[in-house]
Short mmCIF file of C-alpha atoms and ligand atoms in Angstrom, two decimals:
data_model
loop_
_atom_site.label_atom_id
_atom_site.label_comp_id
_atom_site.label_asym_id
_atom_site.label_seq_id
_atom_site.Cartn_x
_atom_site.Cartn_y
_atom_site.Cartn_z
CA ALA T 25 79.92 121.65 16.61
CA ILE T 26 79.07 124.65 18.75
CA PHE T 27 81.32 127.68 18.89
CA ARG T 28 81.08 131.25 20.08
CA LYS T 29 81.86 133.70 17.34
CA ASP T 30 82.89 136.42 19.79
CA ARG T 31 85.67 134.37 21.30
CA GLU T 32 89.23 134.38 20.05
CA MET T 33 90.31 130.95 18.97
CA LYS T 34 93.50 128.97 19.26
CA ILE T 35 94.56 127.15 16.13
CA LEU T 36 97.17 124.42 16.33
CA CYS T 37 98.85 123.67 13.03
CA VAL T 38 101.12 120.64 12.72
CA LEU T 39 103.36 120.86 9.65
CA TYR T 40 106.46 119.11 8.33
CA ASP T 41 109.95 120.45 8.95
CA ASP T 42 111.55 123.20 6.85
CA PRO T 43 114.16 122.21 4.25
CA THR T 44 117.39 121.11 6.00
CA ASP T 45 119.25 124.12 4.58
CA GLY T 46 116.51 126.63 5.32
CA MET T 47 113.68 128.13 3.29
CA PRO T 48 114.52 128.60 -0.42
CA ASN T 49 115.47 132.09 -1.60
CA SER T 50 114.18 131.33 -5.05
CA TYR T 51 112.13 128.66 -6.78
CA ALA T 52 112.52 126.67 -10.00
CA LEU T 53 109.44 128.29 -11.57
CA ASN T 54 108.38 131.90 -11.30
CA SER T 55 104.69 131.10 -11.35
CA LEU T 56 102.19 128.26 -11.41
CA PRO T 57 99.99 127.51 -14.41
CA HIS T 58 96.45 128.79 -14.13
CA ILE T 59 93.82 126.13 -13.57
CA GLU T 60 90.24 127.09 -14.34
CA LYS T 61 88.33 124.38 -12.45
CA TYR T 62 88.55 120.75 -11.37
CA ALA T 63 87.69 117.98 -13.85
CA ASP T 64 84.16 117.45 -12.52
CA GLY T 65 83.39 121.16 -12.68
CA MET T 66 83.94 121.82 -8.95
CA SER T 67 85.53 125.22 -8.36
CA LEU T 68 89.00 125.59 -6.91
CA PRO T 69 89.39 126.84 -3.31
CA SER T 70 87.91 130.31 -3.08
CA PRO T 71 88.97 132.19 0.07
CA LYS T 72 88.24 135.91 0.15
CA SER T 73 91.95 136.56 -0.13
CA ILE T 74 95.33 134.93 0.45
CA ASP T 75 98.56 136.17 2.08
CA PHE T 76 101.03 133.91 0.29
CA ASN T 77 102.65 133.58 -3.10
CA PRO T 78 101.38 130.44 -4.87
CA GLY T 79 104.38 128.28 -5.75
CA GLU T 80 106.25 128.87 -2.49
CA LEU T 81 106.70 126.26 0.24
CA LEU T 82 103.64 126.49 2.48
CA GLY T 83 103.37 123.01 3.98
CA CYS T 84 106.46 123.29 6.22
CA VAL T 85 106.69 125.03 9.59
CA SER T 86 107.93 128.39 8.25
CA GLY T 87 105.36 128.29 5.44
CA GLU T 88 102.55 128.23 8.05
CA LEU T 89 100.08 127.48 5.22
CA GLY T 90 100.14 131.25 4.72
CA LEU T 91 97.72 131.63 7.62
CA ARG T 92 99.44 133.74 10.28
CA LYS T 93 98.44 137.24 9.15
CA PHE T 94 94.83 136.24 8.53
CA LEU T 95 94.47 134.51 11.91
CA GLU T 96 96.28 137.15 13.96
CA ASP T 97 94.39 139.99 12.27
CA GLY T 98 91.25 138.21 13.45
CA GLY T 99 92.56 138.16 17.02
CA HIS T 100 93.24 134.44 17.01
CA THR T 101 96.33 132.58 18.17
CA LEU T 102 98.27 130.37 15.75
CA VAL T 103 100.71 127.76 17.04
CA VAL T 104 102.76 125.93 14.42
CA THR T 105 104.94 122.95 15.21
CA SER T 106 106.40 119.83 13.60
CA ASN T 107 106.86 118.17 17.00
CA LYS T 108 103.98 115.69 17.08
CA ASP T 109 105.12 112.20 18.15
CA GLY T 110 106.21 110.52 21.37
CA ASP T 111 105.37 111.39 24.93
CA ASN T 112 104.87 115.04 25.71
CA SER T 113 105.19 116.32 22.14
CA GLU T 114 104.64 120.02 21.57
CA ALA T 115 101.43 119.26 19.67
CA ASP T 116 100.12 117.18 22.59
CA ARG T 117 100.86 120.04 25.00
CA GLU T 118 99.23 122.65 22.77
CA ILE T 119 96.11 120.70 21.82
CA VAL T 120 94.68 120.79 25.35
CA ASP T 121 93.21 124.27 24.81
CA ALA T 122 93.12 124.40 21.01
CA ASP T 123 89.84 125.10 19.21
CA ILE T 124 90.97 123.90 15.80
CA VAL T 125 93.75 121.55 14.77
CA ILE T 126 95.19 121.51 11.26
CA SER T 127 97.48 118.78 9.99
CA GLN T 128 98.59 117.31 6.68
CA PRO T 129 98.61 113.62 5.72
CA PHE T 130 102.31 113.90 4.77
CA TRP T 131 103.19 114.57 8.40
CA PRO T 132 100.03 113.48 10.13
CA TYR T 133 99.23 114.46 13.67
CA TYR T 134 97.52 111.22 14.74
CA LEU T 135 94.44 112.45 16.52
CA THR T 136 93.61 109.35 18.53
CA ARG T 137 90.63 109.11 20.88
CA GLU T 138 93.01 109.56 23.82
CA LYS T 139 94.38 112.84 22.46
CA MET T 140 90.94 114.06 21.52
CA GLU T 141 89.83 113.53 25.09
CA THR T 142 92.56 115.88 26.36
CA ALA T 143 91.34 118.59 23.96
CA LYS T 144 88.27 119.97 25.68
CA ASN T 145 87.85 122.98 23.36
CA LEU T 146 88.39 121.14 20.11
CA LYS T 147 85.67 121.79 17.55
CA MET T 148 87.23 120.98 14.23
CA ALA T 149 90.10 119.02 12.71
CA ILE T 150 91.13 120.26 9.28
CA THR T 151 93.13 118.08 6.92
CA ALA T 152 95.19 120.39 4.72
CA GLY T 153 95.10 117.82 1.95
CA ILE T 154 92.93 114.76 1.35
CA GLY T 155 92.54 111.69 3.58
CA SER T 156 91.51 112.12 7.21
CA ASP T 157 92.29 108.62 8.47
CA HIS T 158 94.92 110.08 10.83
CA VAL T 159 91.94 111.31 12.84
CA ASP T 160 90.05 108.67 14.80
CA LEU T 161 86.83 109.38 12.93
CA GLN T 162 84.73 107.31 15.32
CA ALA T 163 86.04 109.30 18.29
CA ALA T 164 85.41 112.55 16.37
CA MET T 165 81.79 111.46 15.82
CA ASP T 166 81.45 110.52 19.49
CA HIS T 167 82.90 113.87 20.66
CA ASN T 168 81.09 116.01 18.10
CA ILE T 169 84.31 117.25 16.54
CA ASP T 170 83.90 118.10 12.88
CA VAL T 171 86.47 116.76 10.40
CA VAL T 172 86.99 118.46 7.06
CA GLU T 173 89.49 118.20 4.24
CA VAL T 174 90.29 120.06 1.04
CA THR T 175 88.65 117.69 -1.40
CA PHE T 176 90.19 117.58 -4.90
CA CYS T 177 93.12 119.87 -3.94
CA ASN T 178 95.76 117.28 -4.80
CA SER T 179 93.84 114.49 -6.54
CA ILE T 180 95.38 115.36 -9.91
CA SER T 181 98.83 115.70 -8.32
CA VAL T 182 98.50 112.12 -7.06
CA SER T 183 97.19 110.79 -10.37
CA GLU T 184 100.31 112.19 -12.06
CA HIS T 185 102.47 110.45 -9.46
CA ILE T 186 100.64 107.18 -10.16
CA VAL T 187 101.37 107.36 -13.88
CA MET T 188 104.99 108.24 -13.11
CA MET T 189 105.29 105.26 -10.77
CA ILE T 190 103.63 102.77 -13.12
CA LEU T 191 106.00 103.77 -15.92
CA SER T 192 109.06 103.88 -13.70
CA MET T 193 108.37 100.47 -12.14
CA VAL T 194 107.42 98.61 -15.31
CA ARG T 195 110.27 100.15 -17.30
CA ASP T 196 112.61 99.85 -14.26
CA TYR T 197 113.69 103.48 -14.34
CA HIS T 198 115.26 103.43 -10.87
CA THR T 199 117.87 100.83 -11.81
CA GLN T 200 118.74 102.64 -15.03
CA HIS T 201 119.03 106.01 -13.33
CA ALA T 202 121.29 104.55 -10.64
CA ILE T 203 123.59 103.11 -13.35
CA ALA T 204 123.77 106.46 -15.14
CA LYS T 205 124.50 108.32 -11.91
CA SER T 206 127.21 105.91 -10.82
CA GLY T 207 129.20 106.20 -14.06
CA GLY T 208 128.18 102.78 -15.45
CA TRP T 209 126.97 101.60 -18.89
CA ASN T 210 125.92 97.94 -18.60
CA ILE T 211 122.82 97.94 -20.79
CA ALA T 212 121.94 94.32 -20.01
CA ASP T 213 121.90 95.10 -16.28
CA ALA T 214 119.79 98.15 -17.02
CA VAL T 215 117.10 96.33 -18.99
CA LYS T 216 116.87 92.85 -17.52
CA ARG T 217 113.68 93.84 -15.67
CA SER T 218 112.42 96.44 -18.15
CA TYR T 219 109.10 96.07 -20.02
CA ASP T 220 106.65 98.22 -21.99
CA VAL T 221 103.36 99.21 -20.42
CA GLU T 222 101.55 98.94 -23.76
CA GLY T 223 99.11 96.05 -23.80
CA MET T 224 99.10 95.53 -20.03
CA GLN T 225 95.94 95.25 -17.94
CA ILE T 226 95.80 97.98 -15.30
CA GLY T 227 93.21 98.12 -12.53
CA THR T 228 92.35 100.60 -9.83
CA VAL T 229 90.86 99.83 -6.44
CA ALA T 230 88.45 102.79 -6.30
CA ALA T 231 87.68 105.19 -9.12
CA GLY T 232 87.00 108.38 -7.19
CA ARG T 233 88.71 111.66 -7.98
CA ILE T 234 92.20 110.16 -8.05
CA GLY T 235 91.35 106.72 -9.45
CA LEU T 236 89.34 108.13 -12.34
CA ALA T 237 91.99 110.76 -13.11
CA ALA T 238 94.62 108.02 -13.20
CA LEU T 239 92.46 105.93 -15.58
CA ARG T 240 92.01 108.92 -17.89
CA ARG T 241 95.74 109.61 -17.95
CA LEU T 242 96.56 105.95 -18.63
CA LYS T 243 94.14 105.55 -21.55
CA PRO T 244 96.59 106.86 -24.21
CA PHE T 245 99.07 104.12 -23.30
CA GLU T 246 96.81 101.57 -25.02
CA VAL T 247 96.29 99.35 -22.03
CA GLY T 248 93.22 97.48 -20.77
CA LEU T 249 91.61 99.44 -17.94
CA HIS T 250 89.75 97.90 -14.98
CA TYR T 251 88.20 99.19 -11.78
CA PHE T 252 86.50 98.16 -8.57
CA ASP T 253 84.57 100.67 -6.48
CA ARG T 254 81.58 100.57 -4.18
CA HIS T 255 80.06 103.29 -6.39
CA ARG T 256 79.81 102.40 -10.05
CA LEU T 257 80.82 105.07 -12.59
CA ALA T 258 78.34 106.43 -15.13
CA PRO T 259 77.90 104.17 -18.21
CA GLU T 260 79.19 106.91 -20.53
CA VAL T 261 82.45 107.11 -18.55
CA GLU T 262 82.86 103.34 -18.65
CA LYS T 263 82.30 103.47 -22.41
CA GLU T 264 84.60 106.44 -23.02
CA LEU T 265 87.52 104.74 -21.25
CA ASN T 266 86.52 101.19 -22.27
CA LEU T 267 86.55 100.16 -18.60
CA THR T 268 85.92 96.72 -17.18
CA PHE T 269 84.02 96.98 -13.89
CA HIS T 270 84.64 94.24 -11.32
CA GLU T 271 82.22 93.24 -8.56
CA THR T 272 85.10 92.30 -6.25
CA VAL T 273 88.74 93.27 -5.75
CA GLU T 274 89.67 89.61 -6.18
CA SER T 275 88.17 89.34 -9.64
CA MET T 276 90.11 92.43 -10.71
CA VAL T 277 93.52 91.54 -9.29
CA GLU T 278 93.40 88.09 -10.93
CA VAL T 279 93.63 89.65 -14.39
CA CYS T 280 95.79 92.75 -13.82
CA ASP T 281 99.48 93.29 -14.47
CA VAL T 282 99.39 96.53 -12.48
CA VAL T 283 97.07 97.36 -9.59
CA THR T 284 96.81 100.92 -8.31
CA ILE T 285 95.13 101.58 -4.96
CA ASN T 286 93.05 104.73 -4.64
CA CYS T 287 90.46 104.22 -1.87
CA PRO T 288 90.57 105.99 1.49
CA LEU T 289 91.79 104.10 4.55
CA HIS T 290 88.92 103.07 6.80
CA PRO T 291 88.00 99.82 8.54
CA GLU T 292 86.78 98.19 5.27
CA THR T 293 90.03 98.86 3.43
CA GLU T 294 92.61 98.45 6.22
CA ASN T 295 94.89 95.48 5.46
CA LEU T 296 92.99 94.78 2.21
CA PHE T 297 96.21 93.68 0.47
CA ASP T 298 97.30 90.90 2.80
CA THR T 299 99.05 87.63 1.93
CA GLU T 300 95.79 86.10 0.75
CA MET T 301 94.88 88.94 -1.60
CA ILE T 302 98.43 89.13 -2.95
CA SER T 303 98.35 85.37 -3.63
CA LYS T 304 95.28 85.93 -5.83
CA MET T 305 97.12 88.46 -8.01
CA LYS T 306 98.65 87.54 -11.34
CA LYS T 307 102.19 86.32 -10.70
CA GLY T 308 104.69 89.13 -11.16
CA ALA T 309 102.17 91.94 -10.92
CA TYR T 310 103.05 95.44 -9.72
CA ILE T 311 101.27 97.36 -6.95
CA ILE T 312 101.21 101.16 -6.90
CA ASN T 313 99.77 102.46 -3.63
CA THR T 314 99.48 106.20 -3.21
CA ALA T 315 96.35 105.85 -1.05
CA ARG T 316 97.43 104.85 2.47
CA GLY T 317 100.18 102.57 3.79
CA LYS T 318 97.88 100.61 6.06
CA ILE T 319 95.77 99.34 3.14
CA CYS T 320 98.71 97.03 2.39
CA ASN T 321 100.10 94.62 4.91
CA ARG T 322 103.73 95.56 5.57
CA GLU T 323 105.16 92.04 5.81
CA ALA T 324 102.97 90.60 3.02
CA ILE T 325 104.32 93.19 0.55
CA GLU T 326 107.93 92.46 1.47
CA GLU T 327 107.27 88.72 1.18
CA GLY T 328 105.55 89.13 -2.21
CA LEU T 329 108.55 91.02 -3.57
CA LYS T 330 111.01 88.48 -2.19
CA THR T 331 109.20 85.50 -3.75
CA GLY T 332 108.56 87.26 -7.07
CA GLN T 333 104.79 87.07 -6.66
CA LEU T 334 105.14 90.86 -6.97
CA SER T 335 107.57 92.36 -9.49
CA GLY T 336 107.47 95.77 -7.90
CA TYR T 337 105.83 97.95 -5.29
CA ALA T 338 105.80 101.72 -5.36
CA GLY T 339 103.93 104.42 -3.60
CA ASP T 340 104.41 107.31 -1.25
CA VAL T 341 102.31 106.28 1.71
CA TRP T 342 103.55 104.45 4.81
CA PHE T 343 102.31 103.57 8.22
CA PRO T 344 103.01 105.26 10.43
CA GLN T 345 104.45 108.53 9.18
CA PRO T 346 107.21 109.40 9.45
CA ALA T 347 108.14 105.76 8.81
CA PRO T 348 110.66 104.40 11.32
CA ASN T 349 114.19 104.50 9.87
CA ASP T 350 114.25 100.70 9.76
CA HIS T 351 110.78 100.29 8.18
CA ILE T 352 111.12 97.24 5.89
CA TRP T 353 109.62 99.09 2.93
CA ARG T 354 112.75 101.24 2.84
CA THR T 355 114.97 98.24 2.03
CA MET T 356 112.77 95.54 0.42
CA PRO T 357 113.71 94.49 -3.15
CA ASN T 358 112.25 96.17 -6.26
CA HIS T 359 110.49 99.01 -4.53
CA GLY T 360 110.08 102.53 -5.84
CA MET T 361 108.92 104.27 -2.67
CA THR T 362 109.08 107.99 -2.09
CA PRO T 363 108.35 109.70 1.20
CA HIS T 364 104.77 110.98 1.23
CA THR T 365 105.09 113.64 -1.46
CA SER T 366 102.64 113.11 -4.29
CA GLY T 367 99.98 115.39 -2.88
CA THR T 368 102.31 118.11 -1.65
CA SER T 369 103.92 119.43 -4.82
CA LEU T 370 104.25 123.22 -4.69
CA SER T 371 101.24 123.32 -7.02
CA ALA T 372 99.14 121.27 -4.58
CA GLN T 373 100.29 123.30 -1.56
CA ALA T 374 98.92 126.50 -3.08
CA ARG T 375 95.51 124.85 -3.47
CA TYR T 376 95.27 123.28 -0.05
CA ALA T 377 96.57 126.38 1.71
CA ALA T 378 93.83 128.37 -0.03
CA GLY T 379 91.28 125.65 0.78
CA THR T 380 92.26 125.67 4.46
CA ARG T 381 91.82 129.42 4.50
CA GLU T 382 88.40 129.05 2.85
CA ILE T 383 87.33 126.53 5.52
CA LEU T 384 88.53 128.81 8.34
CA GLU T 385 86.73 131.81 6.84
CA CYS T 386 83.49 129.83 6.72
CA PHE T 387 83.99 128.64 10.28
CA PHE T 388 84.59 132.15 11.66
CA ASP T 389 81.80 133.68 9.57
CA GLY T 390 79.36 130.93 10.50
CA THR T 391 78.67 130.17 6.84
CA PRO T 392 78.42 126.58 5.56
CA ILE T 393 81.58 124.75 4.64
CA ARG T 394 81.24 123.13 1.20
CA ASP T 395 79.59 119.74 1.37
CA GLU T 396 82.47 118.20 -0.60
CA TYR T 397 84.90 119.19 2.18
CA LEU T 398 82.95 117.46 4.96
CA ILE T 399 84.07 114.13 6.39
CA VAL T 400 82.41 114.25 9.83
CA GLN T 401 79.83 116.83 10.85
CA ASN T 402 77.54 116.96 13.86
CA GLY T 403 78.55 113.50 15.03
CA ALA T 404 78.08 111.63 11.75
CA LEU T 405 79.86 110.97 8.47
CA ALA T 406 78.81 113.71 6.05
CA GLY T 407 79.55 114.92 2.50
CA THR T 408 82.60 113.15 1.06
CA GLY T 409 82.93 111.29 4.37
CA ALA T 410 79.53 109.65 3.88
CA HIS T 411 80.37 108.79 0.26
CA SER T 412 83.92 107.51 0.69
CA TYR T 413 84.44 106.35 4.30
CA SER T 414 82.90 103.87 6.72
CA LYS T 415 82.48 104.25 10.47
CA GLY T 416 85.30 103.33 12.81
CA SER T 417 88.93 104.20 13.30
CA ALA T 418 92.21 103.38 11.59
CA THR T 419 94.67 105.19 13.88
CA SER T 420 95.83 102.22 16.00
CA GLY T 421 99.57 101.65 16.01
CA SER T 422 100.41 105.25 15.17
CA GLU T 423 102.64 105.60 18.29
CA GLU T 424 105.33 103.82 16.27
CA ALA T 425 105.95 107.13 14.44
CA SER T 426 108.01 108.23 17.46
CA GLN T 427 110.68 105.69 16.44
CA TYR T 428 111.74 107.84 13.49
CA LYS T 429 114.96 109.73 14.21
CA LYS T 430 116.01 112.69 12.08
P1 NAD K 514 87.39 110.32 -3.42
O1 NAD K 514 86.55 110.48 -2.22
O2 NAD K 514 87.10 111.14 -4.63
O3 NAD K 514 87.38 108.80 -3.89
C1 NAD K 514 87.40 107.72 -3.02
C2 NAD K 514 86.75 106.54 -3.72
O4 NAD K 514 86.98 105.36 -2.92
C3 NAD K 514 85.25 106.67 -3.89
O5 NAD K 514 84.91 106.47 -5.23
C4 NAD K 514 84.70 105.58 -2.99
O6 NAD K 514 83.50 105.02 -3.46
C5 NAD K 514 85.81 104.58 -3.01
N1 NAD K 514 85.78 103.63 -1.89
C6 NAD K 514 85.70 103.90 -0.57
N2 NAD K 514 85.68 102.77 0.15
C7 NAD K 514 85.79 101.77 -0.72
C8 NAD K 514 85.83 100.37 -0.57
N3 NAD K 514 85.76 99.78 0.62
N4 NAD K 514 85.94 99.63 -1.68
C9 NAD K 514 86.00 100.23 -2.91
N5 NAD K 514 85.96 101.54 -3.11
C10 NAD K 514 85.86 102.30 -2.02
O7 NAD K 514 88.87 110.59 -2.93
P2 NAD K 514 90.21 110.81 -3.79
O8 NAD K 514 90.47 112.26 -3.97
O9 NAD K 514 90.18 109.94 -4.98
O10 NAD K 514 91.27 110.27 -2.72
C11 NAD K 514 91.27 108.92 -2.33
C12 NAD K 514 92.29 108.66 -1.24
O11 NAD K 514 93.61 108.85 -1.74
C13 NAD K 514 92.22 109.63 -0.05
O12 NAD K 514 91.23 109.25 0.87
C14 NAD K 514 93.60 109.50 0.53
O13 NAD K 514 93.68 108.42 1.43
C15 NAD K 514 94.47 109.21 -0.69
N6 NAD K 514 95.25 110.42 -1.06
C16 NAD K 514 96.62 110.34 -1.04
C17 NAD K 514 97.36 111.45 -1.35
C18 NAD K 514 98.87 111.41 -1.36
O14 NAD K 514 99.51 112.44 -1.27
N7 NAD K 514 99.48 110.25 -1.51
C19 NAD K 514 96.74 112.66 -1.66
C20 NAD K 514 95.35 112.69 -1.73
C21 NAD K 514 94.61 111.56 -1.40
#
């Protein structure tokens, strides 16, 4: 994308709401553990400096991703809002003359083709996180708008959430916790759906940064590990983790007790888990989906849980987001859903705020943005986008997000 370095820019940042009782005065931990580098050797975000305290809330409106001082010192304008859905939202009004838009997958500003066409100055959409399916990537390619994300910033955060959800669903933690909280002690009620994970077959759809990290973390549980991906892992990794590679999703789901979904959402993966795919799964299997809501068919999941074809479904991703208050995944049986949180722990926020700053510094300085951060550049899929996405768009239906009422 073309930009003039001498011009002041307008940056629109769409973030989730502050805590209902205001920003915290103190935090549970005084500091975050130091992390040297990511598992594959990639370095952590490396902006020239930061203006926030790692470990504080940065992803909500008042947190501003820690960007205000940096942007205003540079003469730029920063507009931060959580108002993004429905007709005439604040984000829609502000985007018309914005140069850069920043949004997070947890509270995605759905950048449809229509909205992009109102934004004549738009040069770049930054995902403060991972997963840029909330941007119509095809429209971004057509309009020469670059799309970048902070690759690896929360991949480990999500892999931890996956392990938590597999254990909590198979062992039926939610039921037991509810009994403890409500003053009860019926052990038979508490364990009538509770199993051990040991000995189970667990498979991941995609073994990228998250999928592979989840496999590594699951290995000590003495389970059989399986994966399907369009890119095969190195033979030494397959050997180290004793992995079974499957040529198709179908062949994997047939033999797995637990399936975890870790591919991006793009036209090839949208609606992948429909009634037909679920019918090919082992009866009573569990699905853990922390990738994207739209990869699973809403009604097919509910139906699978109701018939017992699925024993449980957990994840933190919905479509659209925020999910309407009456979204059936909020009330279906045997679910362990959270709102979209796995990639926005305070630990993850510190990394993606720093990564966003690094991207902006590169943009203003005219220096290259890391290849790993690129999804779309100069009208084509690039970097991680070329590796992990396919052409097309997955934003249709996102208007439904306006049905959510606080
Ligand atoms: P990654 O790019 O490292 O890995 C993606 C993997 O998916 C790659 O190995 C790729 O080959 C594979 N893949 C793509 N299309 C496929 C297809 N059609 N069939 C099989 N495999 C396919 O990304 P990552 O860091 O592992 O993240 C993966 C996704 O997880 C993100 O795109 C995002 O949607 C989601 N995510 C969710 C959260 C959260 O908070 N819940 C946070 C981060 C990422």
